Tab-separated table of C-alpha atoms (C1' of nucleotides) in Angstrom:
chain	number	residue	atom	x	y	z
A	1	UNK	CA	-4.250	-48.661	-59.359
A	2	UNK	CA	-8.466	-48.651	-59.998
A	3	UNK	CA	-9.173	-45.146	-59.114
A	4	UNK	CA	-11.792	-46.629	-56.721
A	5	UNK	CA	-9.246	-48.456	-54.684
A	6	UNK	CA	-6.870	-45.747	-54.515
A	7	UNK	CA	-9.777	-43.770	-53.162
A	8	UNK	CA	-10.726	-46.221	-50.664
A	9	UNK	CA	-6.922	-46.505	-49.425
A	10	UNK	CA	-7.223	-42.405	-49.244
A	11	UNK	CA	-10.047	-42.320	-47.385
A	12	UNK	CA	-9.033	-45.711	-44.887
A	13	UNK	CA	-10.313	-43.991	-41.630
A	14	UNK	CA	-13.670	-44.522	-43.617
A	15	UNK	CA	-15.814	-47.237	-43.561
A	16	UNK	CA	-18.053	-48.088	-46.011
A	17	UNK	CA	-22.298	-48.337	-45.917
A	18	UNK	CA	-23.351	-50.840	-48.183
A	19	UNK	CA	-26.440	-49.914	-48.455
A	20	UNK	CA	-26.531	-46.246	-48.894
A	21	UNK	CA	-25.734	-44.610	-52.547
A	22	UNK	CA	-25.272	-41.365	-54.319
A	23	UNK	CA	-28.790	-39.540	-55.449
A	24	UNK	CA	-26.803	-38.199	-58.243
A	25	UNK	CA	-24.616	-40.818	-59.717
A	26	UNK	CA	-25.920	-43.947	-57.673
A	27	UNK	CA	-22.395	-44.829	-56.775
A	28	UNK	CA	-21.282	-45.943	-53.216
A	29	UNK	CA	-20.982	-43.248	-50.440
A	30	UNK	CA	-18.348	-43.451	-47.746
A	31	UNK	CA	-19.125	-42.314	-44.824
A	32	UNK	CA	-17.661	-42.083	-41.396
A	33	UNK	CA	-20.598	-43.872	-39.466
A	34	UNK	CA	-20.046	-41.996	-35.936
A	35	UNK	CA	-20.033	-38.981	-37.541
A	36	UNK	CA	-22.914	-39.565	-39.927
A	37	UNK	CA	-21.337	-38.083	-42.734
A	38	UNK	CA	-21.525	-39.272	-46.569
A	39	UNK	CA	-19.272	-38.849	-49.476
A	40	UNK	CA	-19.719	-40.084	-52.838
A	41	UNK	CA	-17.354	-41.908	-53.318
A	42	UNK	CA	-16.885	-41.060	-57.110
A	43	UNK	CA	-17.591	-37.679	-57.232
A	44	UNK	CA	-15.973	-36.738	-54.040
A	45	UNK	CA	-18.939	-34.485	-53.192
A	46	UNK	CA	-20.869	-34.867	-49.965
A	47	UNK	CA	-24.043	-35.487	-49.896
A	48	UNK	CA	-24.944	-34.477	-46.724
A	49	UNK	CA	-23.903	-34.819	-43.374
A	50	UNK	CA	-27.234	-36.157	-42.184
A	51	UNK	CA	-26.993	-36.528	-38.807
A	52	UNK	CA	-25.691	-34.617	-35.925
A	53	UNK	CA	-22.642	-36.188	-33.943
A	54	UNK	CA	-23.531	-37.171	-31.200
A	55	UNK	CA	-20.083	-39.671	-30.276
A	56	UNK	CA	-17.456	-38.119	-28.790
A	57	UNK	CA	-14.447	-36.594	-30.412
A	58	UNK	CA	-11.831	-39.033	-28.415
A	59	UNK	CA	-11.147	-42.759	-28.752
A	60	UNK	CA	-10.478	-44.895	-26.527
A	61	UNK	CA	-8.266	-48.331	-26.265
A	62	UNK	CA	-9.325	-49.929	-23.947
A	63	UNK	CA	-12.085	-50.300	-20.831
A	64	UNK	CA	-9.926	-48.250	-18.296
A	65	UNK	CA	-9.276	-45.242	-20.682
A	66	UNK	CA	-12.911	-45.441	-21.665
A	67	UNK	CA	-13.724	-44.646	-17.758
A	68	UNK	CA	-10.787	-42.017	-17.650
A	69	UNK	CA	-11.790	-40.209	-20.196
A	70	UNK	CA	-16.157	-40.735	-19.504
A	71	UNK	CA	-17.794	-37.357	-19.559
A	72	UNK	CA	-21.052	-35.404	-20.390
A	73	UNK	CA	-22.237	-33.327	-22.548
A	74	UNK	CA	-22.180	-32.421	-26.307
A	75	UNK	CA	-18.352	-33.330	-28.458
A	76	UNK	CA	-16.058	-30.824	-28.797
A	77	UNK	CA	-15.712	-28.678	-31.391
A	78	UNK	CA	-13.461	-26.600	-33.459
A	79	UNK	CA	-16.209	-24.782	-34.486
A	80	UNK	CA	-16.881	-22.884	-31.305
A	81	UNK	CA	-14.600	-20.748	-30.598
A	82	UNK	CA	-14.608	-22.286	-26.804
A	83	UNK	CA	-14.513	-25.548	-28.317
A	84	UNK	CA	-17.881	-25.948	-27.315
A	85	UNK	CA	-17.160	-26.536	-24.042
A	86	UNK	CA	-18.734	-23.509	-22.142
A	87	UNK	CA	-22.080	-24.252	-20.065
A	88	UNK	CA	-24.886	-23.466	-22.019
A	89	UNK	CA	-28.488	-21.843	-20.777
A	90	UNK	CA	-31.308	-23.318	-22.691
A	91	UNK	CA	-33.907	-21.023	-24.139
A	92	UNK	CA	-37.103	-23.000	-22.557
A	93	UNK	CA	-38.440	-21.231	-19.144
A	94	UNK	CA	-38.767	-24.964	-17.451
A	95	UNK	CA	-37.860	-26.555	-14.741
A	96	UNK	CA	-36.162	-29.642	-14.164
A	97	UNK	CA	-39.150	-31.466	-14.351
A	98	UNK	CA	-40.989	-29.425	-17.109
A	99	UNK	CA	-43.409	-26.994	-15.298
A	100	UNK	CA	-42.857	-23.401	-15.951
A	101	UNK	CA	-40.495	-21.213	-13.519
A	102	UNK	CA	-41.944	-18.565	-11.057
A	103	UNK	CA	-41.455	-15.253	-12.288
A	104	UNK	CA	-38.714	-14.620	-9.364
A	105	UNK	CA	-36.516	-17.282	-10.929
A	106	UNK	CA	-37.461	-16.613	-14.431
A	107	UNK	CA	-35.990	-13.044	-13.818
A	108	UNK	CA	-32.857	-14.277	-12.343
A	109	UNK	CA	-32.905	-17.238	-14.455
A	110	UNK	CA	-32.982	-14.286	-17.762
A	111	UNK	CA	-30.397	-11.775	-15.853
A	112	UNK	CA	-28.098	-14.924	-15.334
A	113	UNK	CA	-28.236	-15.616	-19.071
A	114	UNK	CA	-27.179	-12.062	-19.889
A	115	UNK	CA	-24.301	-12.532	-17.984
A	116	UNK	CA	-23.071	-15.624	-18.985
A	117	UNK	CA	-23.466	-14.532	-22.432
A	118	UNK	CA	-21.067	-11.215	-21.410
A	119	UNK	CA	-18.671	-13.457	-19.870
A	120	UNK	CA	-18.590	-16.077	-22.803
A	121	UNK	CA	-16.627	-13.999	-25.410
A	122	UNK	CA	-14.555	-12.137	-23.503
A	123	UNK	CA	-11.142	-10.977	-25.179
A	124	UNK	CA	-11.344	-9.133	-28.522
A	125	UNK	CA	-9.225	-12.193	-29.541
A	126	UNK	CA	-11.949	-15.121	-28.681
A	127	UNK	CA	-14.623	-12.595	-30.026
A	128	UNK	CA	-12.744	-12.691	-33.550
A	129	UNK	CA	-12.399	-16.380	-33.057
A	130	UNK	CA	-15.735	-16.677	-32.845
A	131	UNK	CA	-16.639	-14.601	-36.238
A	132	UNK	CA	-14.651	-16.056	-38.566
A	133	UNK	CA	-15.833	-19.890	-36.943
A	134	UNK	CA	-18.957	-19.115	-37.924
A	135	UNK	CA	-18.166	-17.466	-41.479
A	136	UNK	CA	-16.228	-21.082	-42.079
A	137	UNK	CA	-19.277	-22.478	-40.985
A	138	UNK	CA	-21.423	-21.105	-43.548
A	139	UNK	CA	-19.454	-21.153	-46.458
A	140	UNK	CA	-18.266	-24.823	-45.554
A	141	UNK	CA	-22.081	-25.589	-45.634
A	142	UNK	CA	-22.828	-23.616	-48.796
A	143	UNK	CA	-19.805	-25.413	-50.328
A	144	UNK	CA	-21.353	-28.697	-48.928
A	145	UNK	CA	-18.658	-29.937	-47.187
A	146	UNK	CA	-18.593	-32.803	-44.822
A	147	UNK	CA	-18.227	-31.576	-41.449
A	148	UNK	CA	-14.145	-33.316	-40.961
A	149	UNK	CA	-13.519	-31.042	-43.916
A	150	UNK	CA	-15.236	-28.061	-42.220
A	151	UNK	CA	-13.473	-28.987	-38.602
A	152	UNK	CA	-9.952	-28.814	-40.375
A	153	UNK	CA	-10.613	-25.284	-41.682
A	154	UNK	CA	-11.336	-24.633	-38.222
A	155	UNK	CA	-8.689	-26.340	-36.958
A	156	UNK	CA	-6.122	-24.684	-39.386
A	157	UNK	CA	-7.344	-21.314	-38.719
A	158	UNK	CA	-7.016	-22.138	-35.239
A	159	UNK	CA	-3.129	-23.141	-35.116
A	160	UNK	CA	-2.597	-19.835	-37.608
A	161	UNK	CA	-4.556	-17.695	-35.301
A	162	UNK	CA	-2.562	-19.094	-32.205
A	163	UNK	CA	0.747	-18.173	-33.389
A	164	UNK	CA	-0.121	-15.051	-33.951
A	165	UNK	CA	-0.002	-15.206	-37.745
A	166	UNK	CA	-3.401	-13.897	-38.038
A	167	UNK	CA	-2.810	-10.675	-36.877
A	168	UNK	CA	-3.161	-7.555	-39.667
A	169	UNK	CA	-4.238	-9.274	-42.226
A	170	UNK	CA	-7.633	-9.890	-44.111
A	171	UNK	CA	-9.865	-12.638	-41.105
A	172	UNK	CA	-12.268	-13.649	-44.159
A	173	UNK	CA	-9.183	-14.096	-46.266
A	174	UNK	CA	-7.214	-16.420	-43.653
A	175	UNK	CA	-10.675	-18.280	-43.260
A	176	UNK	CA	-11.110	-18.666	-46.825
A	177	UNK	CA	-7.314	-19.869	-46.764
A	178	UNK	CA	-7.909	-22.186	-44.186
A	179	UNK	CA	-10.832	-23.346	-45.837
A	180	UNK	CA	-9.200	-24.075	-49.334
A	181	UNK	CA	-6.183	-26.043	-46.885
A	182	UNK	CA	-8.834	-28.284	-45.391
A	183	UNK	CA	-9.884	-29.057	-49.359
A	184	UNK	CA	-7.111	-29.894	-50.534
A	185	UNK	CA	-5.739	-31.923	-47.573
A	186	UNK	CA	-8.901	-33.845	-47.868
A	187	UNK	CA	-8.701	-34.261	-52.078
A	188	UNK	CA	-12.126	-32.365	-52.083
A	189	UNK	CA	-12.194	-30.517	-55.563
A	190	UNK	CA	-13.187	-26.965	-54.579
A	191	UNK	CA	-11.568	-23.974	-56.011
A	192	UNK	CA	-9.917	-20.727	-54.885
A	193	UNK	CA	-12.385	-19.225	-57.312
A	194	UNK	CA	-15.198	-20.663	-55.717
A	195	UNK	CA	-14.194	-20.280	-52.168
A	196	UNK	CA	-13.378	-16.674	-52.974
A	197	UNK	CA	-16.377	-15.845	-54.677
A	198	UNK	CA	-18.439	-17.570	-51.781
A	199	UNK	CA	-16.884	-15.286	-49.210
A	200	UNK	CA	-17.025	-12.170	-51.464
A	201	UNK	CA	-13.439	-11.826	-51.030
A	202	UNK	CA	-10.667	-10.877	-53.914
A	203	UNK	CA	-9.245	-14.534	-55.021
A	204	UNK	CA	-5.857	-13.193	-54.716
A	205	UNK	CA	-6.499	-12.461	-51.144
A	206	UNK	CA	-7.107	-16.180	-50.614
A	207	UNK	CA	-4.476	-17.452	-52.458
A	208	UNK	CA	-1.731	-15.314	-51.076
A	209	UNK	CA	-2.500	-16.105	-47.387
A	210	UNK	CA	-2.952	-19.997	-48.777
A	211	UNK	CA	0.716	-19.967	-50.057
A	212	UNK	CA	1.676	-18.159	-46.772
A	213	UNK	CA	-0.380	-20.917	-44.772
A	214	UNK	CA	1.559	-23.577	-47.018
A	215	UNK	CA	5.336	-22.277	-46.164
A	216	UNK	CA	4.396	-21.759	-42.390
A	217	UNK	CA	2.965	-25.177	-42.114
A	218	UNK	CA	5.699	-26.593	-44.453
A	219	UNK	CA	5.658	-29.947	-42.674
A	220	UNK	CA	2.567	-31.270	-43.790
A	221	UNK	CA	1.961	-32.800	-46.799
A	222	UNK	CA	-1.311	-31.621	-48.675
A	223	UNK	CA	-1.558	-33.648	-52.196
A	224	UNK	CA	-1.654	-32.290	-55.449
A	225	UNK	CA	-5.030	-31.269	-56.919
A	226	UNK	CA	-6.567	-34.258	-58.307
A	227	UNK	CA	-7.715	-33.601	-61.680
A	228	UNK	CA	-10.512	-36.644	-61.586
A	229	UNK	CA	-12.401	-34.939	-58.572
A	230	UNK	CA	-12.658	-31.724	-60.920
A	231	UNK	CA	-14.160	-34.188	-63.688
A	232	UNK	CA	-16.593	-35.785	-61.194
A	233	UNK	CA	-17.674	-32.935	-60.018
A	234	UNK	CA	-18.349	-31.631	-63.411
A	235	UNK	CA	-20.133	-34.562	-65.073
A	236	UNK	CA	-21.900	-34.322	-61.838
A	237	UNK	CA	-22.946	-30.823	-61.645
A	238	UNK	CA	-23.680	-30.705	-65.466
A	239	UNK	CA	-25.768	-33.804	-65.057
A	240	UNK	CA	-23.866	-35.300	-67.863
A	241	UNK	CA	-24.328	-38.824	-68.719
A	242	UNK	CA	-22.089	-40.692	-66.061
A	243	UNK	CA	-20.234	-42.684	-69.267
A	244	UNK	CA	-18.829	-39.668	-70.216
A	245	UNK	CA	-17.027	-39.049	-66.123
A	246	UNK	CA	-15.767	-42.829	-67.240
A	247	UNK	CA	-14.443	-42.212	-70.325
A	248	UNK	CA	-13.098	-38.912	-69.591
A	249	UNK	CA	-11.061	-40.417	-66.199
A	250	UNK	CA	-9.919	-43.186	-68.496
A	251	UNK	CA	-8.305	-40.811	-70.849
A	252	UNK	CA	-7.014	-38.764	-68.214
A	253	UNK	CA	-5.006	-41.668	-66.663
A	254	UNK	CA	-3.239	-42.753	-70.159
A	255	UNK	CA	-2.611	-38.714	-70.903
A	256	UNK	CA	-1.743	-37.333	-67.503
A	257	UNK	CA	1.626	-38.629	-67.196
A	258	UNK	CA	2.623	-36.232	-70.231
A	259	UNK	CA	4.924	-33.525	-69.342
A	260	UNK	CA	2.925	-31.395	-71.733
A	261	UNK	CA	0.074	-30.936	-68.936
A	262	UNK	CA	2.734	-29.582	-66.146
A	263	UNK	CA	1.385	-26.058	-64.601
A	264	UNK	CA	-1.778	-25.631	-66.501
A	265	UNK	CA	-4.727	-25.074	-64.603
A	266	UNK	CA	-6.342	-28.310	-63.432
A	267	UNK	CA	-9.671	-27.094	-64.082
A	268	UNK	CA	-8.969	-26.353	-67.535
A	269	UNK	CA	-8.019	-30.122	-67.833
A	270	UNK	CA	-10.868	-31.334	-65.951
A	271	UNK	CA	-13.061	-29.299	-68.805
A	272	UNK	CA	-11.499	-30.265	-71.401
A	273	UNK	CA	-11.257	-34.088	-70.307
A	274	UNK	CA	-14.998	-33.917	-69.898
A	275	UNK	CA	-15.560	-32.069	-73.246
A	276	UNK	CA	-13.374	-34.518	-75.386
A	277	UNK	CA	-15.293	-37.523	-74.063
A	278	UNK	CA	-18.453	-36.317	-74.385
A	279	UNK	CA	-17.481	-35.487	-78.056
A	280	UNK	CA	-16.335	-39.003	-78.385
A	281	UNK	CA	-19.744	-40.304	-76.831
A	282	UNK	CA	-21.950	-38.468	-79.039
A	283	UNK	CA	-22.948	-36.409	-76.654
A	284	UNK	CA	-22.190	-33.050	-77.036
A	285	UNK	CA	-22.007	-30.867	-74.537
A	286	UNK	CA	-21.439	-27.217	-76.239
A	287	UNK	CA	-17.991	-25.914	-74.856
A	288	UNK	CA	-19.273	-23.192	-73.725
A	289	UNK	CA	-21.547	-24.639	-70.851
A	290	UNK	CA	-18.710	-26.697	-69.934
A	291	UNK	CA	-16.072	-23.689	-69.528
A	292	UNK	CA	-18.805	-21.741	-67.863
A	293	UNK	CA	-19.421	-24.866	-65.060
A	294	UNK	CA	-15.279	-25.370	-64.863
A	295	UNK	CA	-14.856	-21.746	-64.286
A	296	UNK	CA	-12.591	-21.091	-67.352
A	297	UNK	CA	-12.892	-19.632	-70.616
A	298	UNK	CA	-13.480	-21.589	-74.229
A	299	UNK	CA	-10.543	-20.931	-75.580
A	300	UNK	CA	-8.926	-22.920	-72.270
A	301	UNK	CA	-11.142	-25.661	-72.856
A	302	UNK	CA	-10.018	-25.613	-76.778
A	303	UNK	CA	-6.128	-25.263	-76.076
A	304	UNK	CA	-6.216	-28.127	-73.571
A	305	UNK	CA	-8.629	-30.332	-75.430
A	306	UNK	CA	-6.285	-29.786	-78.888
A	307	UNK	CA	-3.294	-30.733	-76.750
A	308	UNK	CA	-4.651	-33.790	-75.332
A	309	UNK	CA	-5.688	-34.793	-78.657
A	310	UNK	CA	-2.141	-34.323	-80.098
A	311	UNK	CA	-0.792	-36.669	-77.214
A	312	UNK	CA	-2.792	-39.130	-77.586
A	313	UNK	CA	-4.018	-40.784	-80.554
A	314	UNK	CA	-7.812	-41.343	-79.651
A	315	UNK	CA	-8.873	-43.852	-82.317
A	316	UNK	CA	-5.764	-45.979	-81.770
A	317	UNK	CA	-5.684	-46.290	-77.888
A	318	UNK	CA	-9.518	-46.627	-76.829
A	319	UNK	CA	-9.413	-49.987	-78.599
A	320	UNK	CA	-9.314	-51.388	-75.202
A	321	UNK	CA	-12.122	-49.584	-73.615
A	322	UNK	CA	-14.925	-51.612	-72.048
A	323	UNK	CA	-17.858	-52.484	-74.043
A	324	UNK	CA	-20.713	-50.152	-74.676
A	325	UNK	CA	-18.102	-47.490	-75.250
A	326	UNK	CA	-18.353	-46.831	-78.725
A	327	UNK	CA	-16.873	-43.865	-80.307
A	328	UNK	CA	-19.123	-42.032	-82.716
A	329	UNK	CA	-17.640	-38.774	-83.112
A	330	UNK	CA	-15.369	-37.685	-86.273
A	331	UNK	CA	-12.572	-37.136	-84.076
A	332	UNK	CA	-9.920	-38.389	-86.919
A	333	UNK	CA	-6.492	-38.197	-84.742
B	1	DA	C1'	11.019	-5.422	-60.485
B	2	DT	C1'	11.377	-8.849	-64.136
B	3	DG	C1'	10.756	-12.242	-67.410
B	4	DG	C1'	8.632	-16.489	-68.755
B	5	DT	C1'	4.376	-18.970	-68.829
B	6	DT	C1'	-0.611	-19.482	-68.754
B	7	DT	C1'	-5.255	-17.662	-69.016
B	8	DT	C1'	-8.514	-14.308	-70.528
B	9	DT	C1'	-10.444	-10.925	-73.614
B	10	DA	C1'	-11.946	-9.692	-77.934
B	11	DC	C1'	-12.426	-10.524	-82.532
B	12	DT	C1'	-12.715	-13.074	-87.150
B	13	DG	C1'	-14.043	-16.615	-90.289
B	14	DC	C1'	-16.295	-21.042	-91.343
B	15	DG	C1'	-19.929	-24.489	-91.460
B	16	DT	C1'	-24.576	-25.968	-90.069
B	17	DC	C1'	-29.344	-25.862	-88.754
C	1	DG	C1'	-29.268	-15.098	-88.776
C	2	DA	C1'	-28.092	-17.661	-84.594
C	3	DC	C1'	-25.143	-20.945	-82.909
C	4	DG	C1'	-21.105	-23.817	-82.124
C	5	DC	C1'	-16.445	-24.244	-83.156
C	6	DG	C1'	-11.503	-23.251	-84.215
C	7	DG	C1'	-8.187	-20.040	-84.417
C	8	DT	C1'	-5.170	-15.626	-83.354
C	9	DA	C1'	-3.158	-11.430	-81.124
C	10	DA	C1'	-2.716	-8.860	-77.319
C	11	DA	C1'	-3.742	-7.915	-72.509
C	12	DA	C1'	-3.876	-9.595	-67.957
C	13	DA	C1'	-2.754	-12.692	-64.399
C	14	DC	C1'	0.357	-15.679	-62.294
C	15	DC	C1'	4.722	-17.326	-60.386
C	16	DA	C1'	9.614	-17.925	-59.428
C	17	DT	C1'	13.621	-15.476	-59.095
DNA sequence: ATGGTTTTTACTGCGTC
DNA sequence: GACGCGGTAAAAACCAT
C-alpha cells in the first residue's frame, strides 16, 4: 500500500485541509479541524497546533443529545488535573459590565480568590496530579506534539495514577512513560532518548516504567515503531533534499521485510536508510551529522548501511525508480 | 544472575582535498 | 594535516529467561 494511503487510513478520524501545507517539506498537513491541529502528513511532525479548542470534547448524534448534553464553559481537559472543570476567578478587577470594583469588593473579591485557590488542589494526590500535568505539558510542547498526542499522555498517566500504579516510583519517569505511550500509539517518531533527555531523567527510568505501562495495559494495541517516521523526521530536521526521504522510504519498503533487520534499533535504520540514499543521490551527507541527528553512533550507521547493501542489490533493483532519480554514486553492489 | 545480541567506545589505517 | 570513511576489538547496554 502507497505509504500516503496507509497514512491516511491511520489517521481516518482526520480530515484533510486542502489548502494548508508543510513549511518544511510543502507536503499536505492533516489536521483535525475542531481541534485546529496540523500534522504533516509525511513527516509525521506537527506543525503547530494553531488554534485553541474551543469545540467541545463530546459528540453528539443527534438534535436531542445535542440539548442533553448543551453546557458552558471551556472543553474538558486531561490536562488539568480537575479536568478543567473547576470555576475559575479571572485576574481583571471588573465588573460585569467593565467598570472597576469598589475597593470593598475588590478585597473580598482578592480574599475569595485565595481561597478558592486553597480549596482547588486539595489532596496531596490531586496536587501531584497537577505537577506532573503540567511537566507533560511542557515537554509535549517542546517535543511539538499535537495536543491529541499530549491529551493521551495525560490520559495514560491518568488511568496509571488511578490504579494506584503510580505510587513509589519516579512521577517524571511515569510522565515521561506515559508520554513515549501516547507516541507510539499515535505512530509519532519520538524517542526514549529524546523524551528522557527532555525531562532530564535517566532513559532507563523511562523505559522500565514504559515496559511496565505496556504489560499493565496489555490490552491495547500500540504499533510497532515505524521506521519511515524516523526517516522523515530526519531528512526533515537535517533539511536534506526531500528526494533523498523518497528514495530512502523506497528502499526501506523493498529491504524491510528481511529478517536480517529484526531487533536492531530503528533509529539506526532510519540513519542509515537516509545515509545510503543520499549517497546514491549525490548528495552526501557526512555520516557523522547523520548519526549525530539519529542519536546513534557511526559505526551504527556503517553496520546497518553495509547490511542493507548486502540485501539488496542497489544497481539491480532501483531500475524501476521514478524518473529524475538517477544514481550517481559508485555504490558497485 | 546469565547468556546472547546489539550498540557504543576507542583506535587504526587508507584515500582525498 | 584535516576530514570522511571503513573496519575491528572490547566494553557497555539491553533483553529474555
Amino acid at each position: 500500500m502507497p505509504l500516503k494511503q496507509k497514512e491516511a487510513k491511520e489517521l481516518d478520524s482526520f480530515k484533510e485541509y486542502d489548502q494548508t501545507s508543510c513549511p518544511i517539506c510543502g507536503k499536505p498537513l492533516i489536521g483535525d479541524q475542531d481541534k485546529g491541529e496540523l500534522i504533516c502528513s509525511s513527516c509525521g511532525l506537527v506543525v503547530e497546533g494553531y488554534n485553541e479548542c474551543k469545540g467541545p470534547e463530546w459528540k453528539a448524534i443527534d438534535m436531542r443529545e445535542k440539548e442533553k448534553r448543551v453546557r458552558v464553559g471551556a472543553p474538558q481537559t486531561f490536562l488539568l488535573h480537575d479536568l478543567g472543570l473547576s470555576t475559575e476567578i479571572g485576574p481583571e478587577n471588573k465588573d460585569f459590565h467593565g467598570k472597576p470594583l469598589s475597593s470593598y469588593m475588590n478585597m473580598s473579591i482578592k480574599s475569595m480568590k485565595k481561597w478558592q485557590n486553597r480549596i482547588r488542589t486539595v489532596s496531596s494526590e490531586e496536587r501531584n496530579l497537577a505537577v506532573v500535568l503540567s511537566k507533560i505539558n511542557e515537554v509535549s510542547d517542546a517535543l511539538k506534539l499535537p495536543k491529541i498526542v499530549t491529551e493521551t499522555a495525560a490520559h495514560n498517566y491518568r488511568i496509571f495514577a488511578k490504579k494506584g500504579l503510580a505510587k513509589s516510583k519516579s512521577i517524571i519517569g511515569m510522565a515521561g512513560a506515559s508520554i513515549y505511550l501516547a507516541c507510539r500509539k499515535f505512530e509519532i517518531g519520538r524517542s526514549l532518548k529524546e523524551i528522557a533527555k527532555l525531562m532530564n531523567v535517566d532513559k532507563k527510568i523511562v523505559a522500565k516504567y514504559y515496559r511496565f505501562m505496556i504489560k499493565e495495559n496489555g490490552k491495547e494495541h500500540v504499533p510497532p515503531t515505524s521506521i519511515g517516521r524516523y526517516v522523515s523526521k530526519l531528512v526533515n530536521v537535517m533539511k536534506i533534499d526531500p528526494r533523498v526521504e523518497r528514495l530512502a522510504l523506497y528502499i526501506m519498503s523493498k529491504t524491510l521485510c528481511s529478517k536480517t533487520f529484526e531487533g536492531k534499533a530503528p533509529s539506526g535504520l532510519a540513519a542509515a536508510f537516509v545515509y545510503i540514499s543520499s549517497v546514491l543521490l549525490g548528495e552526501r551527507t557526512p555520516q557523522r551529522e547523520i548519526a549525530e541527528a539519529a542519536e546513534v553512533t557511526e559505526v551504527t550507521v556503517r553496520n546497518r548501511s553495509r547490511e542493507i547493501l548486502d540485501n539488496f542489490l542497489i544497481r539491480q533493483r532501483l531500475k524501476v525508480l521514478p524518473k529524475g532519480y538517477e544514481i550517481k554514486s559508485n555504490y558497485t553492489v
